[in-house]
mmCIF file of C-alpha atoms and ligand atoms in Angstrom:
data_model
loop_
_atom_site.group_PDB
_atom_site.id
_atom_site.type_symbol
_atom_site.label_atom_id
_atom_site.label_comp_id
_atom_site.label_asym_id
_atom_site.label_seq_id
_atom_site.Cartn_x
_atom_site.Cartn_y
_atom_site.Cartn_z
ATOM 1 C CA MET N 15 7.139 -22.577 7.755
ATOM 2 C CA ASN N 16 10.872 -22.979 7.239
ATOM 3 C CA PHE N 17 11.121 -20.958 4.051
ATOM 4 C CA ILE N 18 12.805 -17.570 4.343
ATOM 5 C CA PRO N 19 11.371 -15.156 1.770
ATOM 6 C CA SER N 20 13.806 -13.443 -0.545
ATOM 7 C CA TYR N 21 13.053 -9.910 0.652
ATOM 8 C CA ILE N 22 14.605 -10.604 4.066
ATOM 9 C CA GLU N 23 18.064 -10.461 2.503
ATOM 10 C CA LEU N 24 17.176 -7.221 0.712
ATOM 11 C CA LEU N 25 15.936 -5.790 4.003
ATOM 12 C CA HIS N 26 19.202 -6.560 5.734
ATOM 13 C CA ASN N 27 21.489 -5.238 3.005
ATOM 14 C CA GLY N 28 19.550 -1.972 2.641
ATOM 15 C CA GLU N 29 18.383 -2.724 -0.888
ATOM 16 C CA LEU N 30 14.689 -3.043 -0.004
ATOM 17 C CA TYR N 31 14.606 0.511 1.376
ATOM 18 C CA LYS N 32 16.354 1.856 -1.729
ATOM 19 C CA ARG N 33 13.968 0.037 -4.065
ATOM 20 C CA ALA N 34 10.944 1.311 -2.156
ATOM 21 C CA GLU N 35 12.184 4.908 -2.352
ATOM 22 C CA LYS N 36 13.052 4.666 -6.035
ATOM 23 C CA ALA N 37 9.763 3.063 -6.990
ATOM 24 C CA TYR N 38 7.761 5.632 -5.039
ATOM 25 C CA ALA N 39 9.643 8.528 -6.656
ATOM 26 C CA SER N 40 8.643 7.191 -10.077
ATOM 27 C CA LEU N 41 5.031 8.112 -9.280
ATOM 28 C CA ALA N 42 5.946 11.708 -10.122
ATOM 29 C CA SER N 43 5.622 10.653 -13.756
ATOM 30 C CA CYS N 44 3.761 7.395 -13.618
ATOM 31 C CA THR N 45 4.845 4.539 -15.856
ATOM 32 C CA SER N 46 3.867 1.835 -13.369
ATOM 33 C CA CYS N 47 2.076 -0.014 -16.146
ATOM 34 C CA PRO N 48 2.380 0.032 -19.940
ATOM 35 C CA ARG N 49 -0.315 2.717 -20.209
ATOM 36 C CA ASP N 50 2.565 5.158 -19.499
ATOM 37 C CA CYS N 51 0.244 7.996 -18.431
ATOM 38 C CA ASN N 52 3.207 10.063 -17.133
ATOM 39 C CA VAL N 53 0.971 11.854 -14.619
ATOM 40 C CA ASP N 54 2.268 13.165 -11.296
ATOM 41 C CA ARG N 55 0.393 10.949 -8.850
ATOM 42 C CA ILE N 56 2.336 12.312 -5.884
ATOM 43 C CA ASN N 57 0.715 15.681 -6.555
ATOM 44 C CA ASP N 58 -2.796 14.377 -7.133
ATOM 45 C CA GLU N 59 -2.808 13.954 -10.878
ATOM 46 C CA TYR N 60 -4.682 10.885 -12.037
ATOM 47 C CA GLY N 61 -4.117 8.586 -14.972
ATOM 48 C CA ILE N 62 -6.320 5.899 -16.474
ATOM 49 C CA CYS N 63 -6.372 3.870 -13.250
ATOM 50 C CA THR N 64 -7.783 6.901 -11.351
ATOM 51 C CA SER N 65 -5.528 6.153 -8.401
ATOM 52 C CA GLY N 66 -3.369 8.410 -6.253
ATOM 53 C CA HIS N 67 -0.115 7.727 -4.450
ATOM 54 C CA LEU N 68 -1.564 5.879 -1.470
ATOM 55 C CA PRO N 69 -2.738 2.281 -1.799
ATOM 56 C CA ILE N 70 -6.459 1.536 -1.740
ATOM 57 C CA VAL N 71 -7.320 -1.583 0.234
ATOM 58 C CA SER N 72 -10.836 -2.702 -0.649
ATOM 59 C CA SER N 73 -10.717 -5.846 1.387
ATOM 60 C CA TYR N 74 -8.311 -8.234 3.078
ATOM 61 C CA THR N 75 -8.913 -11.706 4.376
ATOM 62 C CA PRO N 76 -7.563 -15.250 4.641
ATOM 63 C CA HIS N 77 -8.788 -16.618 1.311
ATOM 64 C CA PHE N 78 -9.435 -20.243 0.404
ATOM 65 C CA GLY N 79 -10.337 -19.859 -3.250
ATOM 66 C CA GLU N 80 -6.847 -19.771 -4.771
ATOM 67 C CA GLU N 81 -5.061 -22.797 -6.174
ATOM 68 C CA PRO N 82 -4.842 -25.416 -3.372
ATOM 69 C CA VAL N 83 -1.065 -25.049 -3.123
ATOM 70 C CA LEU N 84 -1.526 -21.354 -2.272
ATOM 71 C CA SER N 85 -4.637 -21.504 -0.060
ATOM 72 C CA GLY N 86 -3.509 -24.535 1.935
ATOM 73 C CA THR N 87 -5.366 -25.136 5.175
ATOM 74 C CA SER N 88 -5.085 -21.627 6.648
ATOM 75 C CA GLY N 89 -5.737 -19.559 3.548
ATOM 76 C CA ALA N 90 -3.802 -17.139 1.398
ATOM 77 C CA GLY N 91 -3.500 -13.730 3.078
ATOM 78 C CA ASN N 92 -5.172 -11.773 0.313
ATOM 79 C CA ILE N 93 -5.190 -8.011 0.057
ATOM 80 C CA PHE N 94 -7.557 -6.763 -2.644
ATOM 81 C CA PHE N 95 -6.571 -3.402 -4.071
ATOM 82 C CA GLY N 96 -9.226 -1.031 -5.373
ATOM 83 C CA ASN N 97 -9.360 0.347 -8.950
ATOM 84 C CA CYS N 98 -7.448 -1.194 -11.856
ATOM 85 C CA ASN N 99 -5.329 -0.333 -14.866
ATOM 86 C CA LEU N 100 -7.560 -2.479 -17.104
ATOM 87 C CA LYS N 101 -11.245 -1.816 -17.800
ATOM 88 C CA CYS N 102 -12.599 -5.271 -18.565
ATOM 89 C CA ILE N 103 -16.257 -5.043 -19.516
ATOM 90 C CA TYR N 104 -16.791 -8.483 -17.942
ATOM 91 C CA CYS N 105 -14.774 -7.859 -14.755
ATOM 92 C CA GLN N 106 -16.007 -10.128 -11.976
ATOM 93 C CA ASN N 107 -14.651 -7.686 -9.374
ATOM 94 C CA PHE N 108 -16.109 -4.563 -10.980
ATOM 95 C CA GLU N 109 -17.549 -3.315 -7.693
ATOM 96 C CA ILE N 110 -14.032 -2.568 -6.494
ATOM 97 C CA SER N 111 -12.130 -2.258 -9.778
ATOM 98 C CA GLN N 112 -14.375 0.246 -11.569
ATOM 99 C CA ASN N 113 -15.839 2.346 -8.801
ATOM 100 C CA PRO N 114 -13.170 5.015 -8.155
ATOM 101 C CA LYS N 115 -15.238 7.505 -6.117
ATOM 102 C CA ILE N 116 -16.183 4.874 -3.549
ATOM 103 C CA GLU N 117 -12.746 3.262 -3.604
ATOM 104 C CA LYS N 118 -10.997 6.588 -2.947
ATOM 105 C CA GLN N 119 -12.470 6.479 0.569
ATOM 106 C CA LYS N 120 -10.528 3.268 1.229
ATOM 107 C CA GLU N 121 -7.050 4.761 0.800
ATOM 108 C CA VAL N 122 -4.682 3.700 3.547
ATOM 109 C CA SER N 123 -1.270 4.879 4.697
ATOM 110 C CA HIS N 124 1.822 2.832 3.953
ATOM 111 C CA ASN N 125 2.058 1.942 7.604
ATOM 112 C CA ARG N 126 -1.567 0.753 7.718
ATOM 113 C CA LEU N 127 -0.945 -1.534 4.727
ATOM 114 C CA ALA N 128 2.102 -2.916 6.531
ATOM 115 C CA GLU N 129 -0.068 -3.546 9.618
ATOM 116 C CA ILE N 130 -2.567 -5.430 7.459
ATOM 117 C CA MET N 131 0.218 -7.706 6.229
ATOM 118 C CA ILE N 132 1.283 -8.402 9.810
ATOM 119 C CA GLU N 133 -2.341 -9.009 10.817
ATOM 120 C CA LEU N 134 -2.755 -11.603 8.048
ATOM 121 C CA GLN N 135 0.460 -13.253 9.196
ATOM 122 C CA SER N 136 -0.876 -13.401 12.758
ATOM 123 C CA LYS N 137 -3.952 -15.232 11.380
ATOM 124 C CA ALA N 138 -1.606 -18.012 10.198
ATOM 125 C CA CYS N 139 -2.033 -17.269 6.483
ATOM 126 C CA HIS N 140 0.517 -19.064 4.320
ATOM 127 C CA ASN N 141 1.475 -16.018 2.283
ATOM 128 C CA ILE N 142 0.592 -12.416 1.487
ATOM 129 C CA GLY N 143 -1.422 -12.229 -1.748
ATOM 130 C CA LEU N 144 -1.296 -8.843 -3.446
ATOM 131 C CA VAL N 145 -4.401 -8.956 -5.653
ATOM 132 C CA SER N 146 -4.432 -6.470 -8.563
ATOM 133 C CA PRO N 147 -1.300 -4.658 -7.362
ATOM 134 C CA THR N 148 -0.081 -3.252 -10.701
ATOM 135 C CA HIS N 149 -1.381 0.314 -10.456
ATOM 136 C CA PHE N 150 -0.076 0.519 -6.879
ATOM 137 C CA SER N 151 3.178 -1.296 -7.577
ATOM 138 C CA ALA N 152 5.215 1.886 -7.102
ATOM 139 C CA THR N 153 3.791 2.471 -3.656
ATOM 140 C CA ILE N 154 3.269 -1.037 -2.188
ATOM 141 C CA LEU N 155 7.027 -1.602 -1.881
ATOM 142 C CA LYS N 156 7.143 0.971 0.925
ATOM 143 C CA SER N 157 4.651 -1.083 2.888
ATOM 144 C CA ILE N 158 6.537 -4.307 2.223
ATOM 145 C CA TYR N 159 9.653 -2.613 3.581
ATOM 146 C CA LEU N 160 7.799 -1.429 6.711
ATOM 147 C CA ALA N 161 6.168 -4.831 7.243
ATOM 148 C CA ALA N 162 9.490 -6.641 6.844
ATOM 149 C CA GLN N 163 10.940 -4.335 9.501
ATOM 150 C CA GLN N 164 8.018 -5.261 11.757
ATOM 151 C CA GLY N 165 8.630 -9.001 11.356
ATOM 152 C CA LEU N 166 6.829 -10.048 8.178
ATOM 153 C CA LYS N 167 8.254 -13.385 7.087
ATOM 154 C CA LEU N 168 5.699 -14.792 4.645
ATOM 155 C CA PRO N 169 6.345 -15.179 0.917
ATOM 156 C CA ILE N 170 4.555 -12.552 -1.175
ATOM 157 C CA ILE N 171 2.344 -13.377 -4.161
ATOM 158 C CA TYR N 172 2.060 -10.845 -6.982
ATOM 159 C CA ASN N 173 -1.401 -11.679 -8.365
ATOM 160 C CA THR N 174 -1.713 -9.468 -11.435
ATOM 161 C CA ASN N 175 -3.698 -9.037 -14.645
ATOM 162 C CA GLY N 176 -0.366 -9.315 -16.486
ATOM 163 C CA TYR N 177 -0.347 -5.794 -17.916
ATOM 164 C CA ASP N 178 2.754 -4.794 -15.959
ATOM 165 C CA SER N 179 5.768 -2.633 -16.627
ATOM 166 C CA VAL N 180 9.032 -4.548 -16.948
ATOM 167 C CA GLU N 181 10.927 -1.677 -15.310
ATOM 168 C CA MET N 182 8.636 -1.794 -12.289
ATOM 169 C CA LEU N 183 8.887 -5.580 -12.073
ATOM 170 C CA LYS N 184 12.653 -5.207 -11.850
ATOM 171 C CA HIS N 185 12.162 -3.316 -8.567
ATOM 172 C CA TYR N 186 10.402 -6.450 -7.331
ATOM 173 C CA ASP N 187 13.209 -8.818 -8.297
ATOM 174 C CA GLY N 188 14.114 -10.635 -5.084
ATOM 175 C CA VAL N 189 11.066 -9.219 -3.293
ATOM 176 C CA ILE N 190 8.329 -11.343 -4.837
ATOM 177 C CA ASP N 191 8.655 -15.082 -4.437
ATOM 178 C CA ILE N 192 5.458 -16.122 -6.233
ATOM 179 C CA TYR N 193 4.250 -14.551 -9.450
ATOM 180 C CA LEU N 194 0.614 -15.315 -10.267
ATOM 181 C CA PRO N 195 -0.176 -13.400 -13.455
ATOM 182 C CA ASP N 196 -3.244 -13.706 -15.634
ATOM 183 C CA PHE N 197 -2.568 -14.123 -19.287
ATOM 184 C CA LYS N 198 -5.960 -12.972 -20.524
ATOM 185 C CA TYR N 199 -5.624 -12.691 -24.284
ATOM 186 C CA GLY N 200 -3.406 -13.948 -27.066
ATOM 187 C CA ASN N 201 -4.814 -11.197 -29.237
ATOM 188 C CA SER N 202 -4.452 -7.467 -28.589
ATOM 189 C CA GLU N 203 -7.508 -6.567 -30.680
ATOM 190 C CA TYR N 204 -9.755 -8.578 -28.389
ATOM 191 C CA ALA N 205 -8.012 -6.996 -25.397
ATOM 192 C CA LYS N 206 -8.770 -3.564 -26.844
ATOM 193 C CA THR N 207 -12.442 -4.423 -27.265
ATOM 194 C CA TYR N 208 -13.017 -6.194 -23.974
ATOM 195 C CA SER N 209 -10.461 -4.607 -21.603
ATOM 196 C CA LEU N 210 -10.019 -1.207 -23.311
ATOM 197 C CA VAL N 211 -6.252 -1.513 -23.419
ATOM 198 C CA ASP N 212 -3.571 -1.273 -26.146
ATOM 199 C CA ASN N 213 -0.961 -3.932 -26.949
ATOM 200 C CA TYR N 214 -2.011 -6.324 -24.205
ATOM 201 C CA PHE N 215 -0.516 -9.421 -25.836
ATOM 202 C CA GLU N 216 2.867 -7.823 -26.578
ATOM 203 C CA LYS N 217 3.203 -6.058 -23.214
ATOM 204 C CA THR N 218 2.069 -9.051 -21.190
ATOM 205 C CA LYS N 219 4.505 -11.321 -22.982
ATOM 206 C CA GLU N 220 7.329 -8.964 -21.958
ATOM 207 C CA ALA N 221 6.094 -8.759 -18.363
ATOM 208 C CA ILE N 222 5.708 -12.518 -17.951
ATOM 209 C CA LYS N 223 9.132 -13.105 -19.481
ATOM 210 C CA GLU N 224 10.546 -10.884 -16.749
ATOM 211 C CA MET N 225 8.650 -12.789 -14.037
ATOM 212 C CA TYR N 226 9.957 -16.040 -15.497
ATOM 213 C CA ARG N 227 13.506 -14.632 -15.546
ATOM 214 C CA GLN N 228 13.182 -13.876 -11.838
ATOM 215 C CA VAL N 229 11.683 -17.120 -10.532
ATOM 216 C CA GLY N 230 12.004 -19.730 -13.313
ATOM 217 C CA ASP N 231 9.690 -22.624 -14.104
ATOM 218 C CA GLU N 232 10.046 -24.727 -10.971
ATOM 219 C CA LEU N 233 7.730 -24.468 -7.998
ATOM 220 C CA VAL N 234 9.420 -24.593 -4.610
ATOM 221 C CA TYR N 235 7.332 -26.149 -1.824
ATOM 222 C CA ASP N 236 7.432 -25.873 1.936
ATOM 223 C CA GLY N 237 5.330 -28.867 2.975
ATOM 224 C CA ASP N 238 2.210 -28.762 0.792
ATOM 225 C CA ILE N 239 2.446 -25.041 0.109
ATOM 226 C CA VAL N 240 4.159 -23.328 -2.800
ATOM 227 C CA VAL N 241 6.570 -20.688 -1.560
ATOM 228 C CA ARG N 242 8.311 -19.681 -4.777
ATOM 229 C CA GLY N 243 7.669 -19.842 -8.507
ATOM 230 C CA LEU N 244 5.447 -18.806 -11.376
ATOM 231 C CA ILE N 245 1.849 -19.876 -12.011
ATOM 232 C CA ILE N 246 0.122 -18.422 -15.069
ATOM 233 C CA ARG N 247 -3.660 -18.178 -14.977
ATOM 234 C CA HIS N 248 -5.717 -18.292 -18.122
ATOM 235 C CA LEU N 249 -9.459 -17.644 -18.077
ATOM 236 C CA ILE N 250 -11.174 -19.231 -21.070
ATOM 237 C CA LEU N 251 -13.570 -16.724 -22.635
ATOM 238 C CA PRO N 252 -16.594 -17.614 -24.812
ATOM 239 C CA ASN N 253 -16.056 -17.672 -28.575
ATOM 240 C CA ASP N 254 -12.304 -18.032 -27.986
ATOM 241 C CA LEU N 255 -12.008 -14.320 -27.247
ATOM 242 C CA SER N 256 -9.044 -15.215 -25.044
ATOM 243 C CA ASP N 257 -7.256 -16.656 -28.122
ATOM 244 C CA THR N 258 -6.008 -19.484 -25.940
ATOM 245 C CA GLU N 259 -3.801 -21.149 -28.539
ATOM 246 C CA LYS N 260 -1.530 -18.120 -28.911
ATOM 247 C CA VAL N 261 -1.155 -17.857 -25.141
ATOM 248 C CA PHE N 262 -0.203 -21.515 -24.763
ATOM 249 C CA LYS N 263 2.119 -21.427 -27.782
ATOM 250 C CA PHE N 264 4.005 -18.489 -26.276
ATOM 251 C CA ILE N 265 4.348 -20.171 -22.893
ATOM 252 C CA ALA N 266 5.526 -23.477 -24.340
ATOM 253 C CA GLU N 267 7.894 -22.051 -26.939
ATOM 254 C CA GLU N 268 9.211 -18.830 -25.408
ATOM 255 C CA LEU N 269 9.150 -19.741 -21.703
ATOM 256 C CA SER N 270 9.060 -23.455 -20.956
ATOM 257 C CA PRO N 271 6.558 -26.324 -21.204
ATOM 258 C CA ASN N 272 7.268 -26.901 -17.498
ATOM 259 C CA VAL N 273 5.588 -23.633 -16.490
ATOM 260 C CA HIS N 274 2.541 -24.242 -14.297
ATOM 261 C CA ILE N 275 -0.785 -23.232 -15.804
ATOM 262 C CA SER N 276 -3.988 -22.602 -13.914
ATOM 263 C CA LEU N 277 -6.762 -23.023 -16.463
ATOM 264 C CA MET N 278 -9.923 -21.268 -15.346
ATOM 265 C CA SER N 279 -13.440 -22.017 -16.524
ATOM 266 C CA GLN N 280 -15.249 -19.728 -14.098
ATOM 267 C CA TYR N 281 -16.307 -17.128 -16.655
ATOM 268 C CA TYR N 282 -19.840 -15.821 -16.309
ATOM 269 C CA PRO N 283 -21.249 -12.667 -17.888
ATOM 270 C CA THR N 284 -21.359 -9.745 -15.480
ATOM 271 C CA ASN N 285 -20.688 -6.001 -15.331
ATOM 272 C CA LYS N 286 -21.186 -4.696 -18.904
ATOM 273 C CA ALA N 287 -20.827 -8.026 -20.707
ATOM 274 C CA TYR N 288 -24.497 -7.814 -21.706
ATOM 275 C CA LYS N 289 -23.488 -5.111 -24.188
ATOM 276 C CA ASP N 290 -21.614 -7.572 -26.406
ATOM 277 C CA ILE N 291 -23.345 -10.652 -27.700
ATOM 278 C CA LEU N 292 -20.062 -12.565 -28.125
ATOM 279 C CA ILE N 293 -19.253 -12.458 -24.440
ATOM 280 C CA ASP N 294 -22.729 -12.427 -22.936
ATOM 281 C CA ARG N 295 -22.941 -16.100 -22.019
ATOM 282 C CA ALA N 296 -21.178 -18.750 -19.944
ATOM 283 C CA LEU N 297 -18.578 -21.074 -21.381
ATOM 284 C CA ARG N 298 -19.639 -24.139 -23.356
ATOM 285 C CA ASN N 299 -18.294 -27.628 -22.732
ATOM 286 C CA SER N 300 -16.897 -27.716 -26.264
ATOM 287 C CA GLU N 301 -14.873 -24.548 -25.597
ATOM 288 C CA TYR N 302 -13.563 -25.926 -22.336
ATOM 289 C CA ASN N 303 -12.577 -29.203 -23.989
ATOM 290 C CA LYS N 304 -10.793 -27.359 -26.782
ATOM 291 C CA ALA N 305 -8.657 -25.524 -24.213
ATOM 292 C CA LEU N 306 -7.785 -28.848 -22.577
ATOM 293 C CA GLN N 307 -6.707 -30.212 -25.967
ATOM 294 C CA LEU N 308 -4.498 -27.179 -26.510
ATOM 295 C CA LEU N 309 -2.739 -27.775 -23.190
ATOM 296 C CA GLU N 310 -1.910 -31.225 -24.483
ATOM 297 C CA LYS N 311 -0.936 -30.023 -27.944
ATOM 298 C CA TYR N 312 1.687 -27.687 -26.497
ATOM 299 C CA GLY N 313 2.904 -30.159 -23.891
ATOM 300 C CA LEU N 314 1.928 -27.941 -20.959
ATOM 301 C CA HIS N 315 1.810 -30.674 -18.384
ATOM 302 C CA ASN N 316 1.991 -28.823 -15.054
ATOM 303 C CA GLY N 317 -0.748 -26.990 -13.216
ATOM 304 C CA TRP N 318 -4.423 -27.023 -12.294
ATOM 305 C CA ILE N 319 -7.673 -27.188 -14.212
ATOM 306 C CA GLN N 320 -10.958 -25.798 -12.904
ATOM 307 C CA GLU N 321 -13.929 -28.062 -13.459
ATOM 308 C CA MET N 322 -16.759 -26.523 -15.464
ATOM 309 C CA GLU N 323 -19.021 -26.298 -12.387
ATOM 310 C CA SER N 324 -16.640 -23.674 -10.993
ATOM 311 C CA ALA N 325 -18.548 -20.975 -12.833
ATOM 312 C CA ASN N 326 -21.325 -21.420 -10.298
ATOM 313 C CA ASN N 327 -19.341 -21.286 -7.090
ATOM 314 C CA TYR N 328 -16.865 -18.472 -7.590
ATOM 315 C CA LYS N 329 -18.721 -15.213 -7.485
ATOM 316 C CA PRO N 330 -17.130 -12.638 -5.168
ATOM 317 C CA GLN N 331 -19.518 -10.082 -3.750
ATOM 318 C CA PHE N 332 -17.452 -7.145 -2.605
ATOM 319 C CA ASN N 333 -20.338 -4.770 -2.060
ATOM 320 C CA GLN N 334 -21.917 -7.069 0.518
ATOM 321 C CA ASP N 335 -19.096 -7.873 2.876
ATOM 322 C CA ARG N 336 -15.815 -6.001 2.603
ATOM 323 C CA LEU N 337 -13.971 -8.215 5.035
ATOM 324 C CA ASN N 338 -15.142 -11.524 3.619
ATOM 325 C CA PRO N 339 -16.354 -11.176 0.026
ATOM 326 C CA PHE N 340 -15.895 -14.869 -0.686
ATOM 327 C CA LYS N 341 -17.849 -16.031 2.380
ATOM 328 C CA ASN N 342 -15.144 -18.410 3.502
HETATM 329 S S1 SF4 E 21 -0.519 2.819 -13.137
HETATM 330 FE FE1 SF4 E 21 -2.255 4.162 -13.641
HETATM 331 S S2 SF4 E 21 -1.418 6.225 -13.898
HETATM 332 FE FE2 SF4 E 21 0.292 4.764 -13.948
HETATM 333 S S3 SF4 E 21 0.638 4.320 -16.098
HETATM 334 FE FE3 SF4 E 21 -0.768 2.734 -15.354
HETATM 335 S S4 SF4 E 21 -2.868 3.493 -15.692
HETATM 336 FE FE4 SF4 E 21 -1.438 5.223 -15.907
#
């Protein structure tokens, strides 16, 4: 790979170290996400994400299930963080996102997380994929700094649920080359019901605007692999609980119609989805087709579309194999 990730410059001019220190210090009154719990995580207080000051690594592996331009032939170097700042009742990763007592045992030091990044690089992964990093965003920067010192030279993907703090994202300006946010809902009431979170639509719009400000709407390639840019994922929910039209309208009108969209049809009811009749079923063809029409309506012409069959072949099983939950 010829691409030199942005953080190398920040490493050499001393800025990466300063950012890592500043971000970590903010854990003394945590506002790492828009929940703004203001708890002192350095001294073992816990907020809604039930996470301390050290990162929790539930699993890490070369992963082939991302968009083809990220997985390539050698896989994305994914690091799955435990716990979450959202509480989606249908979470497909609930075994690691909503199981804090078990996950606590998987805390690692900053140096260990840096070693994991180097290990994934040595396995020829195309990138480092931080999966669900938001609640550890204040602490992961330290590991990126340590890994960069130890020779990390892969672009880093920030693969987030979208409910991120703009202030924290600013610490990542020039560190992250690929933003891969979900945009789950165009309606904060649905987000409150199904992810137990306030103001999702408003806060996620702000966060994604900041990501867009940092990396723009063009994808930069090195060979067949994307090394820089923004890809927004949208999972279509049954009964239009994702309010897809509002999400697409925002992207087209307030960002750019050139932004790349990854439209996902893999929804299947799991976790506590059985408790709500509106979400307790797979997607229908008519709902999928409506989302496709909306892409066209708003002129969103770049990206990837999952075929409907994807719902049957994308079911991670974290409790069965920590080091290879996707069996790839
Ligand atoms: S990261 Fe956790 S503790 Fe911090 S504001 Fe968000 S939910 Fe609260």
